[in-house]
mmCIF file with all atom_site columns, C-alpha atoms in Angstrom:
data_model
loop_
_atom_site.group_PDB
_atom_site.id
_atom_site.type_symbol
_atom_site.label_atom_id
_atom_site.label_alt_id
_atom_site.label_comp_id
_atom_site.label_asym_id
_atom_site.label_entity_id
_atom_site.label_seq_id
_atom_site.pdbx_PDB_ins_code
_atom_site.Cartn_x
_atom_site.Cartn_y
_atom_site.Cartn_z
_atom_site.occupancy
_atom_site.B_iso_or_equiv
_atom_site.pdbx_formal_charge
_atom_site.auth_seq_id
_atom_site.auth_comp_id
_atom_site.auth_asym_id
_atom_site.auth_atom_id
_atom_site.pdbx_PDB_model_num
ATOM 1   C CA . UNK A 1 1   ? 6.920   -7.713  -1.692  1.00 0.00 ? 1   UNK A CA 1
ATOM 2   C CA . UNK A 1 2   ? 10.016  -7.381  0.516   1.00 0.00 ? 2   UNK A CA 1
ATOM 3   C CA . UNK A 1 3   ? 10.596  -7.860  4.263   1.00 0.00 ? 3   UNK A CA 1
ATOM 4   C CA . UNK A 1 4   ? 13.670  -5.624  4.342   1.00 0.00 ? 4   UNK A CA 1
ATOM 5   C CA . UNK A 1 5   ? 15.534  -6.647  7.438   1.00 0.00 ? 5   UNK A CA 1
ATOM 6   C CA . UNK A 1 6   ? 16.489  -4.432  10.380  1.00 0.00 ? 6   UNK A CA 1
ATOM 7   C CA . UNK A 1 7   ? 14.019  -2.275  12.388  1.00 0.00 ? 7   UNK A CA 1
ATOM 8   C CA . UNK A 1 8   ? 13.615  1.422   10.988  1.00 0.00 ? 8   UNK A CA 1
ATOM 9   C CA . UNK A 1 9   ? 16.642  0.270   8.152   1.00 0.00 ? 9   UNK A CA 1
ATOM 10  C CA . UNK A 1 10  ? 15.657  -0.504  4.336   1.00 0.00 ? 10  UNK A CA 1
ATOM 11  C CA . UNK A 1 11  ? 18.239  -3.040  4.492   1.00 0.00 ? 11  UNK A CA 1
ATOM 12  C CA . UNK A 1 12  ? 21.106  -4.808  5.897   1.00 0.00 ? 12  UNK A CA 1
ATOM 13  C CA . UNK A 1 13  ? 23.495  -5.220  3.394   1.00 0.00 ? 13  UNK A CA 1
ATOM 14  C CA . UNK A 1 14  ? 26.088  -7.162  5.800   1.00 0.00 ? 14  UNK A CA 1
ATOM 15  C CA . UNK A 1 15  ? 23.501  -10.335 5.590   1.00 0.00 ? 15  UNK A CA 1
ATOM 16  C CA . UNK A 1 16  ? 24.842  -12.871 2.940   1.00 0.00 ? 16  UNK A CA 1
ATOM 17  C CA . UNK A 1 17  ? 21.270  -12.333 1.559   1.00 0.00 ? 17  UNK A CA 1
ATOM 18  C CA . UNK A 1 18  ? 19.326  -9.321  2.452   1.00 0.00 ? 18  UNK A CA 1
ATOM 19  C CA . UNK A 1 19  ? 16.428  -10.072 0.558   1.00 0.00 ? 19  UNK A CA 1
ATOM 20  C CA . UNK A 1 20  ? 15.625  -14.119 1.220   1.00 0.00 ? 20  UNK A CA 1
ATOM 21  C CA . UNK A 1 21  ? 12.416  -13.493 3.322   1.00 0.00 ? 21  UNK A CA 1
ATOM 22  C CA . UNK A 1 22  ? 9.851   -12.431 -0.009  1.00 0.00 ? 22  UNK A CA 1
ATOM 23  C CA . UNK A 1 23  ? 6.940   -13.538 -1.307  1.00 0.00 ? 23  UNK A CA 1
ATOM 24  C CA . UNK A 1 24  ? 4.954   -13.732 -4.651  1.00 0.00 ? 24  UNK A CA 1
ATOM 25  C CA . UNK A 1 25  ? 1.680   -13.224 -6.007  1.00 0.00 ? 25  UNK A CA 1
ATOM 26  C CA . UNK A 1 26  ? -0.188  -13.157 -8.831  1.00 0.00 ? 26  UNK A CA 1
ATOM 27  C CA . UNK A 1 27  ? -3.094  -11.347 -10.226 1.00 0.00 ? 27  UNK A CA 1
ATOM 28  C CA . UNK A 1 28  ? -5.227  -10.709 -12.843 1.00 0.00 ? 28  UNK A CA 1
ATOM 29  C CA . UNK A 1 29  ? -6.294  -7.263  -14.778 1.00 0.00 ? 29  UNK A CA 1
ATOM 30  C CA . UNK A 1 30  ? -8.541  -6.029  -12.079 1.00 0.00 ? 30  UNK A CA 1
ATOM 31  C CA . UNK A 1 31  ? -7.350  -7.786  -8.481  1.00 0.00 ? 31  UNK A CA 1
ATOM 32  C CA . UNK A 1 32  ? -4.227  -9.742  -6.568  1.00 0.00 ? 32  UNK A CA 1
ATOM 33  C CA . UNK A 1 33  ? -5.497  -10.986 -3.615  1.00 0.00 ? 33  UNK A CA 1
ATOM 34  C CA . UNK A 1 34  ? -1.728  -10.363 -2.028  1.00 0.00 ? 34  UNK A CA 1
ATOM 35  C CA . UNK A 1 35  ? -2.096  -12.844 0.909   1.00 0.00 ? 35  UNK A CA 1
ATOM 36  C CA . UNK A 1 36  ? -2.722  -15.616 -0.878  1.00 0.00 ? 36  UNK A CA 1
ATOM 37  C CA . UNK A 1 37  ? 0.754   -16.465 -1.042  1.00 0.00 ? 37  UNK A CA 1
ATOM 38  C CA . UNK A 1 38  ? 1.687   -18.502 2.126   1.00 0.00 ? 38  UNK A CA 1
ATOM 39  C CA . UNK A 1 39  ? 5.193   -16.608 2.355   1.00 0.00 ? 39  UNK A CA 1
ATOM 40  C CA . UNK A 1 40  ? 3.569   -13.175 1.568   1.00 0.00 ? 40  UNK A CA 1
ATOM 41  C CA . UNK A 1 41  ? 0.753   -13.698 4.226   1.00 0.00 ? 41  UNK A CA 1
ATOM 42  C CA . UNK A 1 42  ? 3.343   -14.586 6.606   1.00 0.00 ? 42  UNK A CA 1
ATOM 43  C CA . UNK A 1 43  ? 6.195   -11.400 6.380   1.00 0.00 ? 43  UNK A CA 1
ATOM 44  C CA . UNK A 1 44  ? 2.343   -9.304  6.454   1.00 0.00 ? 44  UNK A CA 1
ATOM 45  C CA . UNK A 1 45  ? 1.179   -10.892 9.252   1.00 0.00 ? 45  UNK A CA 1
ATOM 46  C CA . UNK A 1 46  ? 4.255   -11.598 11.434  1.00 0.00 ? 46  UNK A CA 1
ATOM 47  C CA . UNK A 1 47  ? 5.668   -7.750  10.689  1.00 0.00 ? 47  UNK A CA 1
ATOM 48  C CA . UNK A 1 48  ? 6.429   -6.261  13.552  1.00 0.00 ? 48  UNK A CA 1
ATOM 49  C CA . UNK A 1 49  ? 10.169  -5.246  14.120  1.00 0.00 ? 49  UNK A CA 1
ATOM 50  C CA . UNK A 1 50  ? 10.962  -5.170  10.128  1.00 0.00 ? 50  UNK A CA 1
ATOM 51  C CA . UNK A 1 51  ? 9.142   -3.628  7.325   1.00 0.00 ? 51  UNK A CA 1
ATOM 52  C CA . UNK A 1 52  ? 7.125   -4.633  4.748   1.00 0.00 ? 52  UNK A CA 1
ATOM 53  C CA . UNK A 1 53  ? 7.527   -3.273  1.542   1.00 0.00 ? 53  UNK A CA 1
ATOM 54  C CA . UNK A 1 54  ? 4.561   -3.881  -1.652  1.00 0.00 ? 54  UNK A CA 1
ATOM 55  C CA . UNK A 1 55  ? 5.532   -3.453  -4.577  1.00 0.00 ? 55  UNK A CA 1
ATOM 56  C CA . UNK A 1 56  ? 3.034   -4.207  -7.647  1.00 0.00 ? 56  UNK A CA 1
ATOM 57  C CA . UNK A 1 57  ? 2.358   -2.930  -11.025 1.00 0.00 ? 57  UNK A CA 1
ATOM 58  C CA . UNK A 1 58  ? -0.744  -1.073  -12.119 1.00 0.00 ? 58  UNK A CA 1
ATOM 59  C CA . UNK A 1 59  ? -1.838  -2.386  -16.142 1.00 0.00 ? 59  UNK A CA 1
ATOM 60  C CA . UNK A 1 60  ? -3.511  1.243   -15.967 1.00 0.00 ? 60  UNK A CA 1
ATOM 61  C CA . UNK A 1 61  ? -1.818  4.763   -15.994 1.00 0.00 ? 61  UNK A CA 1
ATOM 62  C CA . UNK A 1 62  ? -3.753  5.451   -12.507 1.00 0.00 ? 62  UNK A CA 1
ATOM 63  C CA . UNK A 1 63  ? -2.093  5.432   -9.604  1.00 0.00 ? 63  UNK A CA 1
ATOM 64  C CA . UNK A 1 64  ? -3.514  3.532   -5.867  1.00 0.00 ? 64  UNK A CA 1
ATOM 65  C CA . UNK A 1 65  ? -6.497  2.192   -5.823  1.00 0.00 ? 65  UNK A CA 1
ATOM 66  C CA . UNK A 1 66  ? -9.111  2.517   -3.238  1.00 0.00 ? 66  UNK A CA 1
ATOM 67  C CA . UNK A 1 67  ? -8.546  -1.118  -2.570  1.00 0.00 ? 67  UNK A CA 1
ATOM 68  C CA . UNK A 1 68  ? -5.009  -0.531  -2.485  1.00 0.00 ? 68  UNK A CA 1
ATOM 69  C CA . UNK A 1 69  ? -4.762  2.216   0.391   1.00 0.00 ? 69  UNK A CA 1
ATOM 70  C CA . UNK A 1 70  ? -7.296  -0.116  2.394   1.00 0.00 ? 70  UNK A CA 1
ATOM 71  C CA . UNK A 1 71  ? -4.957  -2.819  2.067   1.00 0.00 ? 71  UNK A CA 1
ATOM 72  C CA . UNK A 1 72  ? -2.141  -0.618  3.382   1.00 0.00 ? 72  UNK A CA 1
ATOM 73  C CA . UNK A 1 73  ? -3.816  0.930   6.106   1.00 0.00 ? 73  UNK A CA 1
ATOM 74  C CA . UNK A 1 74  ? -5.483  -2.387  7.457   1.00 0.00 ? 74  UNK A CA 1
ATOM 75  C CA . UNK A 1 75  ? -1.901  -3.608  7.843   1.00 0.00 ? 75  UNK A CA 1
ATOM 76  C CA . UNK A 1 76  ? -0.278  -2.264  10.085  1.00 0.00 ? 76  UNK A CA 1
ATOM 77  C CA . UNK A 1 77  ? 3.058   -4.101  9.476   1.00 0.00 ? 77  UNK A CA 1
ATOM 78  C CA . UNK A 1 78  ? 3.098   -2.329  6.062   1.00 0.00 ? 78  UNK A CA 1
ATOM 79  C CA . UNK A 1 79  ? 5.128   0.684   6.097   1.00 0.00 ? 79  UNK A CA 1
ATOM 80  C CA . UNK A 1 80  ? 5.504   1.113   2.508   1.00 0.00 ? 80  UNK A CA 1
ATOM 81  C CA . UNK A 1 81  ? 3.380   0.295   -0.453  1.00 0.00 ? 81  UNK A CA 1
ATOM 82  C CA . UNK A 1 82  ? 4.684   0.870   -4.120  1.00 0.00 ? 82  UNK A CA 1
ATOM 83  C CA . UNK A 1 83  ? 2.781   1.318   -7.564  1.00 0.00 ? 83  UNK A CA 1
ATOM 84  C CA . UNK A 1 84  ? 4.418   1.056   -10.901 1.00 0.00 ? 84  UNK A CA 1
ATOM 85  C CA . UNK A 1 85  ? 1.996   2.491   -14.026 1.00 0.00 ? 85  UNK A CA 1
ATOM 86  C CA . UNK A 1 86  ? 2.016   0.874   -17.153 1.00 0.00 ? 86  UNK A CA 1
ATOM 87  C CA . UNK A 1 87  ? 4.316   3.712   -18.314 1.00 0.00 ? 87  UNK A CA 1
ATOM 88  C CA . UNK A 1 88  ? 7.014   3.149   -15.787 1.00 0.00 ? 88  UNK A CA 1
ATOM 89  C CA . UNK A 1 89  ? 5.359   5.900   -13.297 1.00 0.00 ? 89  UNK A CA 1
ATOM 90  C CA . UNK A 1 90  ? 6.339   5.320   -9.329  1.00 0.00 ? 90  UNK A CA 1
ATOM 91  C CA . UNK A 1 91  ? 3.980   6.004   -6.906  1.00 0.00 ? 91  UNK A CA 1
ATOM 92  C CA . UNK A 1 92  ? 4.982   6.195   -3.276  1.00 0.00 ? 92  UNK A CA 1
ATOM 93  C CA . UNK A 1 93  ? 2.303   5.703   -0.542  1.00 0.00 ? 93  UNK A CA 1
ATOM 94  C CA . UNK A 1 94  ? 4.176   5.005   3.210   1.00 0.00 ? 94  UNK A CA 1
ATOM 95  C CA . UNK A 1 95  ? 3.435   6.040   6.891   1.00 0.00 ? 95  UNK A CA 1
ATOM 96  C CA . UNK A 1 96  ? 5.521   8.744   8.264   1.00 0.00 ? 96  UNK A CA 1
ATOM 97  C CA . UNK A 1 97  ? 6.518   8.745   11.718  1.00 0.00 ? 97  UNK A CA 1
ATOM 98  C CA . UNK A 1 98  ? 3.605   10.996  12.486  1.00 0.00 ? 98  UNK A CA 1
ATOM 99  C CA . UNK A 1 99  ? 0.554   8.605   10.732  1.00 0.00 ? 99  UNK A CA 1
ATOM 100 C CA . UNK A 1 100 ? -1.996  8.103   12.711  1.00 0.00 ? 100 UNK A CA 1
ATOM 101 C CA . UNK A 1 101 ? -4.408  5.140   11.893  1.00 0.00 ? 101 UNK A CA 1
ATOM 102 C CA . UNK A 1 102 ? -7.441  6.766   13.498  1.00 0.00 ? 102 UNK A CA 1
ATOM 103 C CA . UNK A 1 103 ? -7.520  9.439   11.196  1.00 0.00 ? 103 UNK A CA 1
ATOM 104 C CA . UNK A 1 104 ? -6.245  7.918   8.686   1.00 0.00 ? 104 UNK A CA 1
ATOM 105 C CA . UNK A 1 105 ? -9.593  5.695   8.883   1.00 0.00 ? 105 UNK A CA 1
ATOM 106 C CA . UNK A 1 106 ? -12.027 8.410   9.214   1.00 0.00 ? 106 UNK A CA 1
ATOM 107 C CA . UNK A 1 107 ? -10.112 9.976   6.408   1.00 0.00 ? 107 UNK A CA 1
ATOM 108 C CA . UNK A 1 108 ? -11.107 7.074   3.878   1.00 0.00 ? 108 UNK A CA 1
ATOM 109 C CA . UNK A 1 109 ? -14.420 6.461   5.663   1.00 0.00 ? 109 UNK A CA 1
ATOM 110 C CA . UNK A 1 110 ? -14.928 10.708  4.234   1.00 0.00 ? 110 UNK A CA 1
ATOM 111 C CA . UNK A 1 111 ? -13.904 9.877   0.831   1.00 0.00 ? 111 UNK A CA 1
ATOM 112 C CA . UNK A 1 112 ? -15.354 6.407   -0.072  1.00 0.00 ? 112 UNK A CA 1
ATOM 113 C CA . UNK A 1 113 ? -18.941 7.560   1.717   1.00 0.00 ? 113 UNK A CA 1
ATOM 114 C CA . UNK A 1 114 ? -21.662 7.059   -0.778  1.00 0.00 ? 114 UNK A CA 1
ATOM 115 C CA . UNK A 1 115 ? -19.750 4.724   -2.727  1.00 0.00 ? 115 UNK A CA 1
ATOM 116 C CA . UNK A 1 116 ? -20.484 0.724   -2.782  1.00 0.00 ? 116 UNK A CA 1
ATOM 117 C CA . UNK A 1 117 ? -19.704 -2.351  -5.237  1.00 0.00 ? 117 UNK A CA 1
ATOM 118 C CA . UNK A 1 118 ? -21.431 -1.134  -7.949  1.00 0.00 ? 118 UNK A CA 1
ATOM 119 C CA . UNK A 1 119 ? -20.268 2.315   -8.177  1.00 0.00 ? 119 UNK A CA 1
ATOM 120 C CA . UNK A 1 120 ? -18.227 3.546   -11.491 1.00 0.00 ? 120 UNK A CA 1
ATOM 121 C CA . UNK A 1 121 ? -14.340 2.875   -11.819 1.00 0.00 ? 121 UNK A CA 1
ATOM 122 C CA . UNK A 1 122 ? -13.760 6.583   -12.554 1.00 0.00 ? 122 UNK A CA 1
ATOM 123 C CA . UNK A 1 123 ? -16.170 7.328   -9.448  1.00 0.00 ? 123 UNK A CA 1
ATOM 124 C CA . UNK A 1 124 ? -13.468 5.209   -7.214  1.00 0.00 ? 124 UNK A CA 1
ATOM 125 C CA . UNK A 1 125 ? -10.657 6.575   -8.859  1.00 0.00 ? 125 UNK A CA 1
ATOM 126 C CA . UNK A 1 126 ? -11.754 10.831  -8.131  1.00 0.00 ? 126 UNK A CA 1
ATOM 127 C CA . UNK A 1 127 ? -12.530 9.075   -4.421  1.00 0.00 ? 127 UNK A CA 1
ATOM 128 C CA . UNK A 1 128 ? -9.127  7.289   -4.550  1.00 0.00 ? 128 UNK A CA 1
ATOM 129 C CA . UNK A 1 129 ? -7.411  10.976  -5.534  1.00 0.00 ? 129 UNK A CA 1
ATOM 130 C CA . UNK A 1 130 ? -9.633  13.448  -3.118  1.00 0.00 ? 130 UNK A CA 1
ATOM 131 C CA . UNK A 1 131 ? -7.974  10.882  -0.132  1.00 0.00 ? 131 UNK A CA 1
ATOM 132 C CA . UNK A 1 132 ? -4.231  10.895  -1.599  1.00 0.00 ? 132 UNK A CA 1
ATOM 133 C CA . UNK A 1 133 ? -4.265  14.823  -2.139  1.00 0.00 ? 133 UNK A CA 1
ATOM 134 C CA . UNK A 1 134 ? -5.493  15.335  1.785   1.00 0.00 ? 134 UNK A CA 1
ATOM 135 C CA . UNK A 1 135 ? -3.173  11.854  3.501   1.00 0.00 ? 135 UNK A CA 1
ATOM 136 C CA . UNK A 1 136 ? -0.426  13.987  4.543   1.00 0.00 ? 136 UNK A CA 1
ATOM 137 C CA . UNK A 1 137 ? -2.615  15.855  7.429   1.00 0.00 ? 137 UNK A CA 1
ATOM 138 C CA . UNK A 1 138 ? -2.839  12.416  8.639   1.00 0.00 ? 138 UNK A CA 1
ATOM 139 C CA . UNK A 1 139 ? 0.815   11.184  8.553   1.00 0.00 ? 139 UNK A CA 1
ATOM 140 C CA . UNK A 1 140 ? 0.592   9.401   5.422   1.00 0.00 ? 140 UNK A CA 1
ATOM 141 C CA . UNK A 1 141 ? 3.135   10.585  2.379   1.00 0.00 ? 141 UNK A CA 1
ATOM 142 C CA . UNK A 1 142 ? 2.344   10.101  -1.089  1.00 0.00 ? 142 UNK A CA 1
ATOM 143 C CA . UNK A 1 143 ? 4.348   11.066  -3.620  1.00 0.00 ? 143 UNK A CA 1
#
């Protein structure tokens, strides 16, 4: 994860070093719990004129998880959240200039209905699809 300095910039390449403010956490097969690092739950928490970028690998081929796009949308200081395949595959999931978190909400509230703890992985997966193919009438791009 990197706080990329500058408001509405990726980065500021004059600073003698533009990424010093980034955290690091670790994981295993199924979860990372990504505020568990102090430094990580601080740039989250403290985001508000910079932007937060995630970046984390997936040991899968899928791309976000349900957990994942709750993460991102319950932070709002997150602007951009990054998913790397075990093949090398990018995902892109960040909120455009038009995102709105109200429907963004009642977007995922539509797609993970019905679902709880003990539902199937590929049952959260389809869910985790059906909201990335319908994000963009909410502001969200995914690509």
């Amino acid at each position: 994860m990197y706080l990329l300095n500058g408001y509405k910039r990726t980065c500021d390449l004059a600073l003698s070093d533009p990424l010093e403010n980034y955290g690091v956490c670790l994981g295993d097969e199924h979860s990372v719990d990504v505020c568990s690092d102090t430094q990580s739950n601080h740039l989250i928490v403290s985001a508000k004129m910079c932007t937060v970028v995630i970046l984390h690998n997936h040991l899968s081929l899928q791309t976000f998880s349900l957990d994942d796009i709750r993460f991102f949308v319950a932070n709002r200081g997150i602007s951009i959240l990054v998913v790397v395949s075990n093949q090398g595959k990018v995902h892109y999931l960040y909120k455009d200039k038009k995102y709105s978190e109200s429907e963004t909400i009642q977007l995922f509230n539509e797609c993970v209905d019905g679902l709880d703890r003990l539902s199937m992985v590929s049952e959260r997966y389809h869910r985790a699809l059906a909201f990335l193919a319908r994000c963009s009438e909410t502001g969200l791009f995914y690509s």
